[in-house]
Short mmCIF file of C-alpha atoms in Angstrom, two decimals:
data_model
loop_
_atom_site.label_atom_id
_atom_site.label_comp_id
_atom_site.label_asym_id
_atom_site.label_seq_id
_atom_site.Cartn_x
_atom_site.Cartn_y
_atom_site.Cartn_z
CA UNK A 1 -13.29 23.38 79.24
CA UNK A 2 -16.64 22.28 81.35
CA UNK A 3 -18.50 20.21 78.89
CA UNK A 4 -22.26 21.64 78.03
CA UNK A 5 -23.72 19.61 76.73
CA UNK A 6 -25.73 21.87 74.61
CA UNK A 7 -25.46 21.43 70.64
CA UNK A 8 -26.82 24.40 68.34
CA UNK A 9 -29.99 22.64 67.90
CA UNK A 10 -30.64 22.29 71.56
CA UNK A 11 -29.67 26.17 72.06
CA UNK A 12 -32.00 27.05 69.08
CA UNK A 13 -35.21 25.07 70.91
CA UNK A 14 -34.01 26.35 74.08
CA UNK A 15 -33.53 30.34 73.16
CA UNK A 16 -36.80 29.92 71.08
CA UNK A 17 -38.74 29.20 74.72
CA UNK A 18 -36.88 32.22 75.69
CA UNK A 19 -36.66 34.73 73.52
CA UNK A 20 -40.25 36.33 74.50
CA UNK A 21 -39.06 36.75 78.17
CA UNK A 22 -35.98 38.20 76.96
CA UNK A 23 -37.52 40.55 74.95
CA UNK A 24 -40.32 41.58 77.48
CA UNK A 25 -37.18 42.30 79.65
CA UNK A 26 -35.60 44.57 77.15
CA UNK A 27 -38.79 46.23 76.86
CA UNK A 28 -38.78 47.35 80.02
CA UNK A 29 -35.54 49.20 79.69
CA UNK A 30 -35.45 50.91 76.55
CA UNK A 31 -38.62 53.26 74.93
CA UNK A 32 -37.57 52.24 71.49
CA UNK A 33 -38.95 48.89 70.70
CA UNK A 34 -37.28 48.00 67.55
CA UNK A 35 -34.10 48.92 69.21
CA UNK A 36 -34.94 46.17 71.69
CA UNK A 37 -35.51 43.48 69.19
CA UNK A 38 -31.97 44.65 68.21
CA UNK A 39 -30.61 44.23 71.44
CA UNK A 40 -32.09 40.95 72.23
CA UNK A 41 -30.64 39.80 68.61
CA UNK A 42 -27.43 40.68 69.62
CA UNK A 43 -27.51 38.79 72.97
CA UNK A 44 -28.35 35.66 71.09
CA UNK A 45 -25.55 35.89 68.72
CA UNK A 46 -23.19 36.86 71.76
CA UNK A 47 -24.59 33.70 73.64
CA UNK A 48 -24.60 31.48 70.93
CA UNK A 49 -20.63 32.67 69.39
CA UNK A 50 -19.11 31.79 73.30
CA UNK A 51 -21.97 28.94 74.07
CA UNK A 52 -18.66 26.48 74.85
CA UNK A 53 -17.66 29.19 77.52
CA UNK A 54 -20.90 28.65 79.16
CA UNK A 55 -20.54 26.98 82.63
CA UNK A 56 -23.22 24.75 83.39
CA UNK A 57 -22.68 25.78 87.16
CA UNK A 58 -25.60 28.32 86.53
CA UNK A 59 -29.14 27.15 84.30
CA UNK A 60 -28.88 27.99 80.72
CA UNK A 61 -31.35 30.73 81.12
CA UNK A 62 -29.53 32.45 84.24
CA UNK A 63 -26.20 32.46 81.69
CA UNK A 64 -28.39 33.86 78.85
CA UNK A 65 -30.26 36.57 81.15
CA UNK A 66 -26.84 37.74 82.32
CA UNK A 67 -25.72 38.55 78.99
CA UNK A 68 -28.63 40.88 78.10
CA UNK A 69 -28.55 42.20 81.69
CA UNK A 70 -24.93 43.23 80.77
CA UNK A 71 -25.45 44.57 77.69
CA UNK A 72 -28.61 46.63 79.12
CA UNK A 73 -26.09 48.39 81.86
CA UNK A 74 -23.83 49.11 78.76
CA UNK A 75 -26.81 50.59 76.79
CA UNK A 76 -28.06 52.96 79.88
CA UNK A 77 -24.24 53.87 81.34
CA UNK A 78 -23.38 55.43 77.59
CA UNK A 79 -26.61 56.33 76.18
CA UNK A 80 -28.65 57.28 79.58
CA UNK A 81 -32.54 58.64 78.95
CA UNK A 82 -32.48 58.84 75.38
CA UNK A 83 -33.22 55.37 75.21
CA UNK A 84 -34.64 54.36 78.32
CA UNK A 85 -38.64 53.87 78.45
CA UNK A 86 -40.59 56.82 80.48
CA UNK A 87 -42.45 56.36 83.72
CA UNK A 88 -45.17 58.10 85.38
CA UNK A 89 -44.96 58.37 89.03
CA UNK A 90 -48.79 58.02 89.73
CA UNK A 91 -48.77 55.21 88.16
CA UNK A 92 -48.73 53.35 91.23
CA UNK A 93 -51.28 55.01 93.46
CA UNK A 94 -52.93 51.59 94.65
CA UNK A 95 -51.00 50.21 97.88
CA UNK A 96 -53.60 52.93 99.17
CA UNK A 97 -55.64 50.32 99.46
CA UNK A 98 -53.06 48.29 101.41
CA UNK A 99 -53.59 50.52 104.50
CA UNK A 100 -56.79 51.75 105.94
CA UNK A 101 -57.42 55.65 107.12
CA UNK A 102 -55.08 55.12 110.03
CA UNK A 103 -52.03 53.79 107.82
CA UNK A 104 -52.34 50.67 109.46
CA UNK A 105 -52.11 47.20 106.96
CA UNK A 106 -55.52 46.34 106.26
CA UNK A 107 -56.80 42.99 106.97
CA UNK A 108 -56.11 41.16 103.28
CA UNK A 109 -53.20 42.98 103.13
CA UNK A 110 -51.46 42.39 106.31
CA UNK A 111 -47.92 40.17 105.90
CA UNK A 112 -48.37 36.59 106.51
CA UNK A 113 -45.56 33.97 107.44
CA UNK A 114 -44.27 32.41 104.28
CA UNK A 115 -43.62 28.40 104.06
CA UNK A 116 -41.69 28.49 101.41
CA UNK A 117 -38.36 28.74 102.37
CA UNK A 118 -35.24 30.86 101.00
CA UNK A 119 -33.49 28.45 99.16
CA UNK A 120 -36.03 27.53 97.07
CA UNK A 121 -35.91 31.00 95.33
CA UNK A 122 -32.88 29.33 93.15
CA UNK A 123 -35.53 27.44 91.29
CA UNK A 124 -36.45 28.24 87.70
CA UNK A 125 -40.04 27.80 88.88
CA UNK A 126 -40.02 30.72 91.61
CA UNK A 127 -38.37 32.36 88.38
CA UNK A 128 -40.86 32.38 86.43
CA UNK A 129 -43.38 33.50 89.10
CA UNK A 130 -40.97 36.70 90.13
CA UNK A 131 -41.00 37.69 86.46
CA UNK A 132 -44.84 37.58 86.01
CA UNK A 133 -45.42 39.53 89.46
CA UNK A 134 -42.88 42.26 87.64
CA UNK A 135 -44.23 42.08 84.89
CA UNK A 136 -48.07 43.11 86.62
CA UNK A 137 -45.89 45.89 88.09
CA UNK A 138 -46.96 49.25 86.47
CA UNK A 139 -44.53 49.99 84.35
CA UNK A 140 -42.51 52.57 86.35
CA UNK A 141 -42.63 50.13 88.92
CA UNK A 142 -41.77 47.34 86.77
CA UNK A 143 -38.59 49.44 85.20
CA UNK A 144 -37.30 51.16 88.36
CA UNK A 145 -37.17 47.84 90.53
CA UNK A 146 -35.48 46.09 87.81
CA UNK A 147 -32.92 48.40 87.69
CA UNK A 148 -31.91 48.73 91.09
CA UNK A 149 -32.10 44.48 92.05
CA UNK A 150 -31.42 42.59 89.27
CA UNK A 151 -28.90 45.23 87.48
CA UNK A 152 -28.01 46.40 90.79
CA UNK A 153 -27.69 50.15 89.91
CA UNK A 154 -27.67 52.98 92.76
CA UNK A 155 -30.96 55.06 93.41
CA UNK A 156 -29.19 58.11 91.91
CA UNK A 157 -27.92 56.12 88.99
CA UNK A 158 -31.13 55.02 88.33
CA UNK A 159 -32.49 58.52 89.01
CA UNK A 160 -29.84 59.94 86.87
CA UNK A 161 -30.95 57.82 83.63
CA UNK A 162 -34.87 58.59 84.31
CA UNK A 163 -34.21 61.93 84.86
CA UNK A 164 -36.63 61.60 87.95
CA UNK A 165 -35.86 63.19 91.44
CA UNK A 166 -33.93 60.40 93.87
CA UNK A 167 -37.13 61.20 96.03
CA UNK A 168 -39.36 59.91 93.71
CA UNK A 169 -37.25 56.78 92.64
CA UNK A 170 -38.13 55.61 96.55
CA UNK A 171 -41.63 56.34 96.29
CA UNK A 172 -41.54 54.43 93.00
CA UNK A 173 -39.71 51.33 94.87
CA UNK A 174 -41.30 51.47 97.96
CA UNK A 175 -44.44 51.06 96.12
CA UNK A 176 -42.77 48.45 93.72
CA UNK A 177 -41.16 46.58 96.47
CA UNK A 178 -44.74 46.42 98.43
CA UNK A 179 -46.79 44.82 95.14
CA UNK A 180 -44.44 42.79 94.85
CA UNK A 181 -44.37 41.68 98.06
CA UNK A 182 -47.78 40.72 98.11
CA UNK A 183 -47.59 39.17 94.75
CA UNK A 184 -44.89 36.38 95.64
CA UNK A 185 -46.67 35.87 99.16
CA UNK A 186 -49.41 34.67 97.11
CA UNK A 187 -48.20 33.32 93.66
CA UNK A 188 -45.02 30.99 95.62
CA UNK A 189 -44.56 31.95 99.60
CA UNK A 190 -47.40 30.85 100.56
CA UNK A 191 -47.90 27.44 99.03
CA UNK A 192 -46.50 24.82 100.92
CA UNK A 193 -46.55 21.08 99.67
CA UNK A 194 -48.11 20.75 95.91
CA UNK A 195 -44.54 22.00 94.61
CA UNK A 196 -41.36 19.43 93.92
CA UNK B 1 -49.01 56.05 115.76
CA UNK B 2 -50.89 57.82 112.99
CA UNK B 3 -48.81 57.52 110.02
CA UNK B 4 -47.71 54.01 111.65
CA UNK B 5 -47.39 50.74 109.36
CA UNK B 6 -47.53 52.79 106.12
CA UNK B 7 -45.21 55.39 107.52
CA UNK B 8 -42.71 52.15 108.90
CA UNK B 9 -42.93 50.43 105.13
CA UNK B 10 -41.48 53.76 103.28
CA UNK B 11 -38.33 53.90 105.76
CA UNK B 12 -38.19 49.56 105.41
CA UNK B 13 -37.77 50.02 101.84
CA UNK B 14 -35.70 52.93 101.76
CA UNK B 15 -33.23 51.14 104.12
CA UNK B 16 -32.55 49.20 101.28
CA UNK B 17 -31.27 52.07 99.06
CA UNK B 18 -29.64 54.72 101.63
CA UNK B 19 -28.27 54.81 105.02
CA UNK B 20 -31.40 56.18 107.75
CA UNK B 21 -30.64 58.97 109.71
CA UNK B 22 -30.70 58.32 113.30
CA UNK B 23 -33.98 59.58 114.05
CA UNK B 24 -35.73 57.32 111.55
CA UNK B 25 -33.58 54.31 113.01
CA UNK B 26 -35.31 54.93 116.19
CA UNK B 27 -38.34 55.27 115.49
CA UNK B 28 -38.86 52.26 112.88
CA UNK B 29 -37.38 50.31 115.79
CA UNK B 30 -39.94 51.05 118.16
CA UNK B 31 -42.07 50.34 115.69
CA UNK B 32 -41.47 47.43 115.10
CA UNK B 33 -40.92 45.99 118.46
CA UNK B 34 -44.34 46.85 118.30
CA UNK B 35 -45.97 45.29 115.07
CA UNK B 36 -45.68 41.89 113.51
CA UNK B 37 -46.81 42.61 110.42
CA UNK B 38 -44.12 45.01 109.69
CA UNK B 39 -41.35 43.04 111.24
CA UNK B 40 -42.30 40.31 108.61
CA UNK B 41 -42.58 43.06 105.41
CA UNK B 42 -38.85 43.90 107.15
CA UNK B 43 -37.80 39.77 106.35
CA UNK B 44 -39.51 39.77 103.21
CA UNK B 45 -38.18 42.79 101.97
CA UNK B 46 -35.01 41.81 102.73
CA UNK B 47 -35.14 38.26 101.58
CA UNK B 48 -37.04 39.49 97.60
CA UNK B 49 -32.96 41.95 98.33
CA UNK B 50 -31.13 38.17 99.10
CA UNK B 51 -32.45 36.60 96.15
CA UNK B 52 -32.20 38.88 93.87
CA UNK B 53 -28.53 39.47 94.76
CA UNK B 54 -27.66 35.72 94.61
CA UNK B 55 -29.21 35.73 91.02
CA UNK B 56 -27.19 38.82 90.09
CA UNK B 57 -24.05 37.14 91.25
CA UNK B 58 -24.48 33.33 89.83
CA UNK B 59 -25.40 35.36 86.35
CA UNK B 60 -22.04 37.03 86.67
CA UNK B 61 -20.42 33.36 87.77
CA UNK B 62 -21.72 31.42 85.06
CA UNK B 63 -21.74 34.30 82.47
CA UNK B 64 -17.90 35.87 82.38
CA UNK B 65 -19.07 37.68 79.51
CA UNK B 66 -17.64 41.25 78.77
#
């Protein structure tokens, strides 16, 4: 066994950082709320009961975020839209103002070449600005693109446990994908030296 | 050229969650031959796919849980 070197304590100090992120994840998910705190609760005992089976190879929060992304799929796949939150498709109306009257970008809005390259994304740091740009998602947004990249369900999956048409889960991400977009251009892509 | 860049993000995106039909291949490819600031959306959108695929798999690496 890969030694940890993480001792309850440091796991306590370490999961209490996390827990809010966790928990604004499992939001996202699932309408009931309390049933989140639930969830999240049970992630940290399941983390905490096989903590010597955690690698290292990964960062502590990767390892603890892939636990309540599993248990998430497990919730949807058997209990579907019951549980999860709703969404509201005009949510997202504002990438209008991305284009102009022709559908061309307009000028603010127009792509520019990012500095920051690729491999930086493994960095906690580029973490925690991916999560905040999500998390200024509308909600539907928010929900729908977390679903399909970082639990890595199917459109009609996804459509399936929203009960939404598969027509309106691309609007939703198409939308999604384009705030975003413009979100990590500005909050990481961008920005060139003043990070280490 | 009406409905162009807004038009060419919907099919970018949707590339990313079901095959395009031949038609729509052809006609994103024109357009973008034709505009840089959709050929970079194209990287971006793809690279925001990379990452977050890397992150799914070095969860499931490192995690080995259920």
């Amino acid at each position: 066994m890969v030694q940890t070197g993480i001792d309850r304590a440091e796991f306590e100090r370490r999961i209490e950082g996390l827990r809010p992120r966790l928990l604004a994840f499992a939001r996202l998910q699932l309408a009931d709320q309390g049933y989140a705190e639930d969830l999240v609760q049970d992630v940290l005992i399941a983390a905490l009961e096989s903590l010597q089976r955690f690698s290292g190879a990964s960062s502590f929060e990767t390892w603890v975020f892939g636990i309540l992304r599993h248990k998430l799929l497990d919730v949807i796949r058997t209990r579907g839209r019951e549980v999860v939150a709703d969404h509201d498709i005009n949510e997202l109306a504002e990438i209008d103002e991305m284009f102009d009257e022709r559908a061309h970008w307009t000028l603010g809005a127009r792509p520019k070449e990012w500095v920051q390259p690729e491999d930086s994304c493994v960095r906690d740091d580029f973490w925690e600005v991916f999560d905040i740009c999500v998390y200024h998602l509308p909600k539907s947004g928010a929900q729908v693109f977390t679903m399909r990249e970082l639990m890595g369900l199917e459109t009609a999956a996804i459509c399936d446990s929203l009960g939404i048409s598969e027509k309106n889960c691309w609007v939703i991400l198409h939308r999604a994908r384009l705030k975003l977009r413009a979100c990590l251009e500005k909050g990481w892509f961008s920005k060139s030296e003043d990070r280490k | 050229m009406s409905r162009a860049c807004r038009r060419a993000t919907e099919l970018l995106s949707q590339k990313l969650d079901r095959p395009l039909r031949l038609g729509e291949r052809l006609s994103l490819r024109v357009h973008l031959m034709m505009c840089l600031n959709c050929r970079r959306c194209d990287e971006q959108l793809q690279l925001m796919r990379r990452v977050c695929l890397q992150k799914r798999e070095s969860e499931q690496d490192s995690g080995q849980k259920e």
